[in-house]
Amino acid sequence: RGLAEGDLATVITRTGRATVRVRLDDRLRDGVAAIPFGSPGLNRLTDDADRDPLSGIPALAQVPCEVTKKEPQ
């Protein structure tokens, strides 16, 4: 995807988008993105209505997303 350490990237889900700073981590599988809890804009990426049927807890992990390099404005 042409992303390098320190780049700004846009993360897009079906509910929103957020800009994040890229940090590469070879412990993650290809195609996996991880954003730490508490990151700015994280809540825009998840859907509060998408809840686990047993616990009622919102799905905060395993959210399909697209990550693209944010071009300078």
XYZ file of C-alpha atoms in Angstrom:
73
model
C 0.000 0.000 0.000
C 3.036 2.251 -0.090
C 2.954 3.024 3.641
C 6.143 3.745 5.567
C 6.935 4.262 9.247
C 5.657 7.653 10.368
C 3.348 8.264 7.385
C -0.150 9.568 7.960
C -2.836 7.130 6.832
C -6.603 7.233 6.563
C -8.460 4.272 8.063
C -11.948 3.821 6.630
C -14.696 1.529 7.939
C -18.374 1.392 7.035
C -19.132 3.806 9.885
C -16.386 6.391 9.612
C -12.819 7.362 9.002
C -9.846 8.477 11.058
C -6.325 9.704 10.378
C -3.558 7.799 12.141
C 0.245 7.780 12.195
C 1.698 4.575 10.716
C 3.829 2.364 12.919
C 5.003 -0.805 11.207
C 5.144 -3.978 13.306
C 6.399 -7.260 11.850
C 4.516 -9.187 14.568
C 1.243 -8.478 12.747
C 0.173 -10.592 9.783
C -0.032 -8.993 6.362
C -3.391 -7.326 5.909
C -3.872 -6.662 9.651
C -4.101 -3.158 11.099
C -4.121 -2.440 14.831
C -5.052 0.836 16.497
C -4.469 1.257 20.251
C -7.535 1.875 22.402
C -7.879 5.536 23.261
C -6.503 6.730 19.908
C -8.145 9.903 18.579
C -10.970 9.117 16.174
C -11.160 5.433 17.114
C -14.841 5.616 18.113
C -15.754 6.823 14.606
C -14.467 3.498 13.215
C -16.723 1.235 15.261
C -20.487 0.806 15.249
C -22.146 0.924 18.670
C -25.107 -1.006 17.246
C -22.848 -3.952 16.281
C -22.865 -5.902 19.568
C -22.027 -9.394 20.733
C -25.377 -11.212 21.038
C -24.542 -12.802 24.413
C -22.738 -10.053 26.300
C -24.114 -6.974 24.564
C -20.581 -5.560 24.362
C -19.875 -3.485 21.219
C -17.576 -5.113 18.662
C -14.382 -3.114 19.143
C -12.027 -5.578 17.468
C -11.945 -7.269 14.103
C -13.570 -4.401 12.248
C -13.039 -4.599 8.471
C -11.245 -1.512 7.208
C -9.342 0.022 4.336
C -6.038 1.806 4.997
C -4.680 4.334 2.513
C -1.798 6.777 2.621
C -2.983 10.291 3.428
C -1.648 12.633 0.812
C -0.406 16.075 1.884
C -3.028 18.816 1.516
